[in-house]
Coordinates of C-alpha atoms and ligand atoms in Angstrom, one line a residue:
M1 CA -31.1 40.3 34.9
T2 CA -28.9 40.0 31.8
E3 CA -30.3 38.5 28.7
E4 CA -28.4 35.1 27.8
T5 CA -27.8 34.2 24.4
A6 CA -27.6 30.6 23.4
A7 CA -24.1 29.5 22.0
P8 CA -24.7 28.8 18.0
H9 CA -24.9 25.1 17.4
R10 CA -21.5 23.8 15.8
L11 CA -21.9 21.4 13.2
N12 CA -20.4 18.0 13.9
V13 CA -18.2 16.4 11.2
V14 CA -17.3 12.7 11.6
I15 CA -14.4 11.4 9.4
V16 CA -14.2 7.6 9.2
G17 CA -10.5 6.6 8.1
G18 CA -7.2 8.4 9.0
G19 CA -5.6 7.6 5.6
F20 CA -4.6 10.2 3.0
A21 CA -8.1 11.3 2.4
G22 CA -9.2 11.4 6.0
I23 CA -6.1 13.3 7.3
H24 CA -6.3 16.0 4.5
A25 CA -9.9 16.4 5.2
A26 CA -9.5 16.8 9.0
K27 CA -6.5 19.3 8.5
A28 CA -8.6 21.4 6.1
L29 CA -11.5 21.4 8.6
G30 CA -9.2 22.5 11.4
R31 CA -9.9 26.0 10.3
L32 CA -13.6 26.0 10.2
P33 CA -16.1 26.5 13.0
V34 CA -17.1 22.9 13.2
D35 CA -16.4 20.0 15.6
V36 CA -14.4 17.3 13.9
T37 CA -14.1 13.8 15.0
V38 CA -11.7 11.4 13.3
I39 CA -12.2 7.7 13.8
D40 CA -9.8 5.1 12.8
R41 CA -9.6 1.3 13.9
R42 CA -5.7 2.0 14.0
N43 CA -4.2 4.5 16.0
H44 CA -1.7 5.6 13.1
H45 CA -1.8 6.8 9.7
T46 CA 0.2 4.8 7.2
F47 CA 2.2 6.0 4.3
Q48 CA 1.2 3.1 2.0
P49 CA 3.6 4.1 -0.8
L50 CA 6.6 3.1 1.3
L51 CA 5.2 -0.2 2.8
Y52 CA 7.2 -2.3 0.5
Q53 CA 10.4 -0.7 2.0
V54 CA 9.5 -2.0 5.4
A55 CA 8.8 -5.3 3.7
L56 CA 12.2 -5.3 2.3
A57 CA 13.9 -4.1 5.7
V58 CA 15.0 -0.8 4.4
L59 CA 12.6 1.2 6.6
S60 CA 11.2 0.6 10.2
P61 CA 7.3 0.8 10.5
A62 CA 7.6 3.9 12.7
D63 CA 9.3 5.7 9.8
I64 CA 6.2 5.6 7.7
A65 CA 3.4 5.3 10.2
Q66 CA 2.5 8.4 12.5
P67 CA -0.2 8.4 15.4
I68 CA -3.2 10.1 14.0
R69 CA -3.7 11.9 17.5
G70 CA -0.2 13.3 17.1
I71 CA -0.8 14.5 13.6
L72 CA -4.0 16.4 14.6
R73 CA -2.9 17.3 18.1
D74 CA -2.6 21.2 17.5
Q75 CA -6.3 21.3 16.1
E76 CA -8.5 22.2 19.0
N77 CA -11.8 21.5 17.0
T78 CA -10.6 17.9 16.5
Q79 CA -11.0 14.7 18.5
V80 CA -9.7 11.4 17.6
L81 CA -11.3 8.0 18.4
M82 CA -9.7 4.6 17.9
D83 CA -12.5 2.4 16.9
E84 CA -13.9 0.4 14.1
V85 CA -17.0 1.5 12.4
T86 CA -19.4 -1.4 11.9
G87 CA -22.6 0.1 10.6
I88 CA -24.2 3.3 9.1
D89 CA -27.6 4.5 9.7
A90 CA -27.6 7.0 7.1
A91 CA -31.5 7.7 7.4
N92 CA -30.8 8.9 11.1
N93 CA -27.4 10.4 10.4
A94 CA -25.6 8.1 12.8
I95 CA -22.8 5.6 12.8
L96 CA -22.2 2.4 14.8
L97 CA -18.9 1.5 16.5
A98 CA -17.5 -1.8 17.4
S99 CA -17.4 -0.6 20.9
G100 CA -21.1 -0.4 20.9
T101 CA -21.1 3.4 20.7
R102 CA -23.8 5.2 18.5
L103 CA -22.4 8.5 17.1
S104 CA -24.4 11.1 15.5
Y105 CA -23.3 13.4 12.7
D106 CA -24.2 16.4 10.8
Y107 CA -21.7 15.5 8.0
L108 CA -20.2 12.1 7.5
L109 CA -16.9 11.8 5.6
L110 CA -16.2 8.1 4.6
A111 CA -12.7 7.5 3.7
T112 CA -11.9 3.7 4.7
G113 CA -9.9 3.0 1.6
A114 CA -9.5 -0.5 -0.1
T115 CA -8.3 -3.9 0.9
H116 CA -6.9 -7.0 -0.9
S117 CA -9.2 -9.0 -3.3
Y118 CA -8.3 -12.7 -3.7
F119 CA -11.0 -12.9 -6.4
G120 CA -13.1 -15.2 -4.2
K121 CA -10.3 -17.4 -3.3
D122 CA -10.0 -16.2 0.3
A123 CA -7.9 -19.3 1.3
W124 CA -5.0 -18.0 -0.8
A125 CA -4.6 -15.2 1.9
E126 CA -2.7 -17.3 4.3
L127 CA -0.2 -18.5 1.8
A128 CA 0.2 -15.4 -0.4
P129 CA 0.1 -12.2 1.9
G130 CA -0.8 -9.0 0.3
L131 CA 0.5 -5.5 1.2
K132 CA -1.9 -3.0 2.9
S133 CA -0.9 -2.4 6.5
V134 CA 2.3 -2.3 8.7
E135 CA 1.2 -5.9 10.0
D136 CA 1.3 -7.1 6.4
A137 CA 4.7 -5.4 5.6
T138 CA 6.3 -7.0 8.7
E139 CA 4.8 -10.3 7.8
M140 CA 6.3 -10.1 4.3
R141 CA 9.6 -9.2 5.9
R142 CA 9.5 -12.1 8.2
R143 CA 8.7 -14.5 5.2
I144 CA 11.4 -13.2 2.9
L145 CA 14.3 -13.1 5.4
L146 CA 13.3 -16.3 7.0
A147 CA 13.5 -18.0 3.6
F148 CA 17.3 -17.2 3.4
E149 CA 17.7 -18.3 7.0
L150 CA 16.1 -21.5 6.4
A151 CA 17.9 -22.2 3.3
E152 CA 21.2 -21.4 5.0
R153 CA 20.4 -23.9 7.9
Q154 CA 19.2 -26.7 5.5
M155 CA 22.3 -26.3 3.4
Q156 CA 24.6 -26.3 6.2
E157 CA 22.9 -29.4 7.8
H158 CA 22.1 -31.3 4.6
G159 CA 24.1 -29.9 1.7
W160 CA 21.1 -28.9 -0.2
H161 CA 17.9 -26.7 0.0
P162 CA 14.6 -26.3 -1.9
P163 CA 14.8 -23.6 -4.5
L164 CA 14.8 -20.2 -3.1
N165 CA 12.1 -19.0 -5.3
F166 CA 10.2 -15.7 -4.7
V167 CA 6.9 -15.5 -6.6
V168 CA 5.2 -12.1 -6.7
I169 CA 1.6 -12.2 -8.1
G170 CA 0.6 -9.0 -10.0
G171 CA 2.7 -6.6 -12.3
G172 CA 1.2 -3.5 -11.1
P173 CA 3.3 -0.8 -9.2
T174 CA 3.2 -2.7 -5.9
G175 CA 4.3 -6.1 -7.5
V176 CA 7.0 -4.3 -9.6
E177 CA 8.4 -2.7 -6.5
L178 CA 8.4 -5.7 -4.4
A179 CA 9.9 -7.9 -7.1
G180 CA 12.6 -5.4 -7.9
A181 CA 13.5 -4.8 -4.2
I182 CA 13.7 -8.7 -3.7
G183 CA 16.0 -8.8 -6.7
D184 CA 18.1 -6.0 -5.2
I185 CA 18.2 -7.5 -1.8
S186 CA 19.3 -11.0 -2.9
R187 CA 21.9 -9.8 -5.3
I188 CA 23.2 -6.6 -3.6
Y189 CA 22.3 -6.3 0.0
L190 CA 22.6 -9.9 1.3
K191 CA 25.3 -11.1 -1.1
H192 CA 28.2 -11.2 1.5
D193 CA 26.0 -12.2 4.8
F194 CA 25.6 -16.0 4.4
R195 CA 28.4 -18.7 4.5
H196 CA 26.6 -21.8 2.9
I197 CA 24.2 -20.2 0.5
D198 CA 24.5 -17.6 -2.4
P199 CA 21.5 -15.4 -2.1
S200 CA 22.1 -14.0 -5.6
K201 CA 21.2 -17.5 -7.0
S202 CA 17.7 -17.2 -5.8
R203 CA 14.9 -16.7 -8.3
V204 CA 12.3 -13.9 -8.3
I205 CA 9.4 -14.5 -10.7
L206 CA 6.9 -11.8 -11.3
L207 CA 3.5 -13.2 -12.7
D208 CA 0.9 -11.1 -14.5
G209 CA -2.1 -12.0 -16.6
G210 CA -1.7 -9.1 -18.7
E211 CA 0.6 -8.2 -21.7
S212 CA 3.2 -6.3 -19.6
V213 CA 4.0 -5.0 -16.3
L214 CA 2.8 -1.5 -15.4
Q215 CA 0.0 -1.6 -17.9
S216 CA -1.5 1.8 -16.7
Y217 CA 1.6 3.6 -17.8
P218 CA 2.7 4.7 -21.2
P219 CA 4.2 1.6 -23.1
E220 CA 7.7 2.9 -23.5
L221 CA 7.8 3.3 -19.6
S222 CA 6.2 0.0 -19.0
A223 CA 8.9 -1.5 -21.3
R224 CA 11.7 0.3 -19.4
A225 CA 10.4 -1.3 -16.2
G226 CA 10.5 -4.7 -17.8
E227 CA 14.1 -4.2 -18.6
A228 CA 15.1 -2.7 -15.2
L229 CA 13.6 -5.9 -13.6
A230 CA 15.3 -8.1 -16.1
R231 CA 18.8 -6.5 -15.0
R232 CA 17.9 -7.5 -11.4
G233 CA 17.3 -11.1 -12.3
V234 CA 13.5 -10.8 -12.1
E235 CA 11.9 -13.3 -14.5
V236 CA 8.8 -11.4 -15.6
R237 CA 6.2 -13.9 -16.9
T238 CA 3.2 -11.9 -18.5
R239 CA 0.1 -13.7 -19.9
S240 CA 0.3 -16.0 -16.9
R241 CA -2.9 -16.2 -14.9
V242 CA -2.6 -17.8 -11.6
T243 CA -5.2 -20.6 -11.2
G244 CA -4.0 -22.1 -7.9
I245 CA -1.8 -21.5 -4.7
G246 CA -0.9 -24.1 -2.2
P247 CA 1.9 -24.4 0.5
G248 CA 5.2 -24.0 -1.4
W249 CA 3.7 -23.7 -5.0
V250 CA 1.8 -21.5 -7.5
E251 CA 0.0 -22.8 -10.6
V252 CA -0.4 -20.7 -13.7
A253 CA -2.3 -20.9 -16.9
N254 CA -0.3 -19.5 -19.9
A255 CA 0.0 -20.2 -23.6
K256 CA 1.8 -23.6 -22.9
G257 CA -1.0 -24.9 -20.6
T258 CA -0.9 -25.2 -16.8
E259 CA 2.5 -24.9 -15.0
R260 CA 3.2 -25.5 -11.5
T261 CA 6.4 -23.4 -10.0
Q262 CA 7.8 -24.2 -6.4
A263 CA 7.8 -21.3 -4.3
A264 CA 9.6 -20.6 -0.8
V265 CA 7.8 -17.2 -0.6
I266 CA 4.5 -16.1 -2.4
L267 CA 3.4 -12.4 -2.3
W268 CA 0.2 -11.1 -3.5
A269 CA -0.1 -7.7 -5.4
A270 CA -2.8 -8.8 -7.8
G271 CA -6.3 -7.3 -6.8
V272 CA -7.9 -4.7 -4.7
Q273 CA -11.6 -4.2 -3.6
A274 CA -13.1 -1.3 -1.6
S275 CA -13.5 -1.3 2.2
P276 CA -16.8 -3.3 3.0
L277 CA -18.1 0.1 4.7
G278 CA -19.1 1.3 1.3
R279 CA -21.8 -1.4 0.9
L280 CA -23.3 -0.6 4.3
L281 CA -24.2 2.9 3.2
G282 CA -27.0 1.6 1.1
A283 CA -25.9 3.8 -2.0
P284 CA -25.0 2.3 -5.5
V285 CA -21.5 0.8 -5.6
D286 CA -19.5 -0.5 -8.5
P287 CA -18.4 -4.1 -8.9
R288 CA -15.3 -3.6 -6.7
G289 CA -17.5 -1.9 -4.0
C290 CA -16.5 1.6 -4.5
V291 CA -19.4 4.1 -4.1
L292 CA -20.6 6.1 -6.9
V293 CA -20.3 9.8 -6.1
N294 CA -21.3 12.9 -7.9
A295 CA -19.3 16.0 -8.6
E296 CA -19.7 17.2 -4.9
L297 CA -18.4 13.7 -4.0
N298 CA -21.8 12.8 -2.4
P299 CA -23.4 9.4 -3.1
E300 CA -26.9 10.4 -5.0
G301 CA -29.3 11.8 -2.6
M302 CA -27.1 12.0 0.3
K303 CA -25.8 15.7 0.5
N304 CA -24.3 15.4 4.0
V305 CA -22.3 12.3 3.2
F306 CA -19.0 12.5 1.4
V307 CA -17.1 9.3 0.0
L308 CA -13.4 9.9 -0.5
G309 CA -10.3 8.4 -1.7
D310 CA -10.0 4.6 -2.6
L311 CA -13.5 4.0 -1.5
A312 CA -15.0 6.5 -4.0
H313 CA -16.0 5.7 -7.6
F314 CA -15.6 9.3 -9.1
E315 CA -15.4 9.8 -12.9
Q316 CA -13.7 12.3 -14.9
G317 CA -13.4 12.5 -18.7
G318 CA -15.3 9.2 -18.8
K319 CA -12.7 7.3 -16.6
Q320 CA -12.6 6.5 -13.1
V321 CA -10.1 8.6 -11.2
P322 CA -7.4 6.1 -9.9
G323 CA -7.1 4.7 -6.4
T324 CA -4.0 6.5 -5.5
A325 CA -2.6 9.0 -3.0
Q326 CA -3.1 12.1 -5.0
P327 CA -6.9 11.8 -5.7
A328 CA -7.5 10.9 -2.1
M329 CA -5.7 14.0 -0.8
Q330 CA -7.3 16.1 -3.2
M331 CA -10.8 14.7 -2.3
G332 CA -10.2 15.3 1.2
D333 CA -9.4 18.9 0.6
H334 CA -12.4 19.1 -1.6
A335 CA -14.9 17.8 1.1
A336 CA -13.8 20.5 3.5
R337 CA -14.4 23.1 0.7
V338 CA -17.9 22.0 0.1
I339 CA -18.5 22.3 3.9
E340 CA -17.1 25.6 3.9
A341 CA -19.3 26.8 1.2
D342 CA -22.5 25.3 3.0
L343 CA -21.5 27.2 6.1
A344 CA -21.1 30.4 4.1
G345 CA -24.5 29.7 2.2
K346 CA -22.6 29.6 -1.0
A347 CA -22.8 27.2 -4.0
R348 CA -20.9 24.2 -3.7
P349 CA -17.8 23.7 -5.9
A350 CA -17.4 20.8 -8.1
F351 CA -14.5 18.3 -7.7
R352 CA -11.9 18.2 -10.4
Y353 CA -8.9 15.8 -10.1
F354 CA -5.5 17.5 -11.0
D355 CA -3.4 14.6 -12.1
K356 CA 0.3 15.3 -11.5
G357 CA 1.4 12.0 -12.8
D358 CA 2.6 8.7 -11.6
M359 CA 5.9 7.0 -10.7
A360 CA 7.0 3.5 -9.5
T361 CA 10.5 2.5 -8.2
I362 CA 12.2 -0.7 -9.4
G363 CA 15.0 -0.9 -7.3
R364 CA 18.4 0.9 -6.6
M365 CA 18.7 3.8 -9.0
A366 CA 15.9 2.5 -11.0
A367 CA 12.2 3.9 -11.4
V368 CA 9.9 5.2 -14.1
A369 CA 7.9 8.4 -13.9
N370 CA 5.1 9.8 -16.0
V371 CA 5.4 13.4 -14.7
K372 CA 2.3 15.7 -15.6
W373 CA 3.1 18.6 -13.4
P374 CA 4.9 20.9 -12.8
F375 CA 6.5 19.9 -16.3
T376 CA 5.6 17.1 -18.5
A377 CA 8.2 14.2 -19.0
R378 CA 8.6 10.6 -19.1
L379 CA 11.5 9.5 -17.1
S380 CA 13.3 6.3 -16.4
G381 CA 16.5 5.3 -14.7
M382 CA 18.3 7.6 -12.4
P383 CA 16.3 10.8 -13.1
A384 CA 13.0 9.0 -12.3
W385 CA 14.5 7.5 -9.2
L386 CA 15.7 10.8 -7.8
T387 CA 12.4 12.3 -8.9
W388 CA 10.6 9.4 -6.9
I389 CA 12.8 10.2 -3.8
V390 CA 11.9 14.0 -3.8
V391 CA 8.3 13.3 -4.1
H392 CA 8.1 10.5 -1.5
V393 CA 10.1 12.5 1.1
F394 CA 8.0 15.7 0.4
F395 CA 4.7 13.8 1.0
L396 CA 5.6 12.0 4.2
I397 CA 3.3 13.3 6.9
S398 CA 6.0 14.5 9.4
F399 CA 9.3 16.2 9.6
R400 CA 10.6 13.2 11.9
S401 CA 9.5 10.6 9.2
R402 CA 11.2 12.6 6.5
M403 CA 14.4 12.8 8.5
A404 CA 14.2 9.1 9.5
V405 CA 13.5 7.8 6.0
M406 CA 16.4 10.1 4.4
A407 CA 18.8 8.7 6.9
S408 CA 17.8 5.2 6.2
W409 CA 18.0 5.6 2.5
V410 CA 21.4 7.3 2.7
W411 CA 22.8 4.7 5.1
S412 CA 21.5 1.9 2.9
F413 CA 22.8 3.5 -0.3
F414 CA 26.3 4.1 0.8
T415 CA 26.7 1.0 2.9
F416 CA 25.1 -1.5 0.6
S417 CA 23.3 -3.0 3.6
R418 CA 19.7 -3.1 5.1
G419 CA 19.3 -2.0 8.6
V420 CA 15.9 -3.4 9.8
R421 CA 16.5 -7.1 9.0
L422 CA 14.2 -8.3 12.0
I423 CA 12.7 -11.7 12.0
T424 CA 9.9 -11.8 14.6
G425 CA 7.2 -14.3 15.4
D426 CA 6.8 -17.7 13.9
Q427 CA 9.8 -19.5 12.4
T428 CA 8.1 -21.5 9.7
L429 CA 7.1 -20.9 6.1
P430 CA 4.0 -22.5 4.6
G431 CA 5.3 -25.3 2.4
W432 CA 9.0 -25.2 3.2
Q433 CA 9.0 -28.5 5.4
E434 CA 7.1 -30.2 2.8
Q435 CA 9.4 -29.2 0.1
V436 CA 12.3 -30.5 2.3
D437 CA 10.6 -33.8 3.0
A438 CA 9.7 -34.3 -0.6
G439 CA 13.4 -33.5 -1.7
E440 CA 14.7 -35.9 0.9
K441 CA 12.3 -38.7 -0.2
A442 CA 13.3 -38.2 -3.7
G443 CA 17.1 -38.2 -2.8
E444 CA 17.1 -35.1 -4.7
Q445 CA 19.5 -32.2 -4.1
A446 CA 17.3 -29.6 -5.3
V447 CA 19.8 -26.6 -5.0
S448 CA 23.3 -26.9 -3.8
S449 CA 24.6 -23.4 -4.0
Ligands
LIG1 C1 1.5 -1.0 -1.1 C2 0.8 0.1 -1.5 C3 1.7 1.1 -2.3 C4 1.1 2.1 -2.9 N1 1.9 3.0 -3.6 C5 1.4 4.0 -4.1 C6 2.2 5.1 -4.8 O1 3.4 4.8 -5.0 N2 1.7 6.3 -5.1 C7 0.3 6.5 -4.9 O2 -0.2 7.6 -5.3 N3 -0.5 5.6 -4.3 C8 0.0 4.4 -3.9 N4 -0.9 3.7 -3.4 C9 -2.3 3.8 -3.1 C10 -2.5 4.9 -1.9 O3 -1.7 4.6 -0.8 C11 -4.1 4.9 -1.7 O4 -4.6 5.2 -2.9 C12 -4.3 5.9 -0.5 O5 -3.8 5.4 0.6 C13 -5.8 5.9 -0.4 O6 -6.3 6.8 0.7 P1 -7.5 6.5 1.5 O7 -7.6 7.6 2.4 O8 -8.6 6.5 0.5 O9 -7.4 5.2 2.2 P2 -6.2 4.6 3.2 O10 -5.0 5.5 3.0 O11 -6.3 3.1 2.9 O12 -7.0 4.8 4.7 C14 -8.1 4.1 5.2 C15 -8.1 4.2 6.5 O13 -9.4 3.7 7.0 C16 -9.2 2.9 8.1 N5 -10.4 2.1 8.1 C17 -10.8 1.1 7.3 N6 -11.9 0.6 7.7 C18 -12.2 1.2 8.9 C19 -13.3 0.9 9.7 N7 -14.3 0.0 9.5 N8 -13.4 1.6 10.9 C20 -12.6 2.7 11.3 N9 -11.5 2.9 10.2 C21 -11.2 2.0 9.2 C22 -7.8 2.3 7.9 O14 -7.3 1.8 9.1 C23 -7.0 3.4 7.1 O15 -6.3 4.2 8.2 C24 -0.3 2.4 -2.6 C25 -1.0 1.5 -1.9 C26 -0.4 0.5 -1.3 C27 -1.2 -0.5 -0.5

């Protein structure tokens, strides 16, 4: 009789979230002798930095979203599950899924990102959608394009239309990108497409409670961004705190008191909070719900649990590492390095975030970039815009996406047109009909462009 040897037990690594952190961790774990399960409630990884381009009809959702299963298909040690994690039993090393399954793990990597925060005013979400997913982006696209269509129809039938005001709330990178892109689409890309309205007469209003837009950037770049927005006709209103949102209006408190502005479309880019899963872990969290992690990216006392990306609160140099793509990718890679060290019986390495800089685009041929690697520079205008293009194409997850995105950008740049102008679903806008009724009742001809 031959002597049988039991196969060595392979450790089971469960990754929750197929965003930047989760995908990077999964890829790095692909070369280790472990079994990996990636769970995401969606079947695709979304390249969030380009979501606003889906919202503004430059790119299709498929250009920036890739099936997670496809990304990891060549990794034999990795399986993908489309399911939502609804509970964590950290004491017994198990997670609970919406489908009812209970899944055990040896290591758990939590990377479920962040979501919008309406600062407790959740009713605003319906009136002012935020931008986090492909669904959000197509909803924004629907509202923006529909506003022009409704104005054209109203103008043709009644000779006037309610003001075509686009109000963007929040002057961080997402708000600046949205406002600049709406400025471009109304002044450049849709200019010749309507017969009864002049899209370039629409107003884009960017509201922020702080002193300037892009406050996390060096002051000179923040000022440049303000100037580039102004060139696109965007009215930047800083020190303006939103106190109310209703169908077709936004109310702000500023130095003059309280003001109400009519709005055809309201977009939210003001606040984020961590995914609710962080609180279910039972570890200390910060006020936004991010889980406090140590140098190995573990919550205190949970050596086999890693919290990564936007969900993690990791401090370096006395400051929290930002909730952006670079830290998320680096944390994903690092968690795999720690597991590799454990397998080899070596000391665990400490995480250090390597800051390569930040950049935000403002529109056609305009961006700002605070580059920290491979050289240091503060760029604006065309050089920043070209840098932004190269970096974003480089980090797209697949070759197909890179080709598709480049082709759409080249097409849009040279033809001054937007190819993905689809309005799908509901054909009403919150507050539009109320504004039409109010205008007619008052005998007002609000705008006759
Ligand atoms: C509009 C926008 C623009 C941005 N622009 C930039 C930029 O220009 N540069 C930059 O560096 N960063 C940018 N960011 C930030 C960057 O995208 C995030 O920091 C990054 O995506 C964080 O990665 P993550 O892996 O932590 O989370 P995410 O990428 O958000 O991934 C989280 C994943 O978890 C899944 N998930 C969530 N909850 C569950 C659950 N309960 N069960 C199962 N799955 C779940 C989600 O479906 C998602 O796939 C932008 C973000 C947004 C929203």
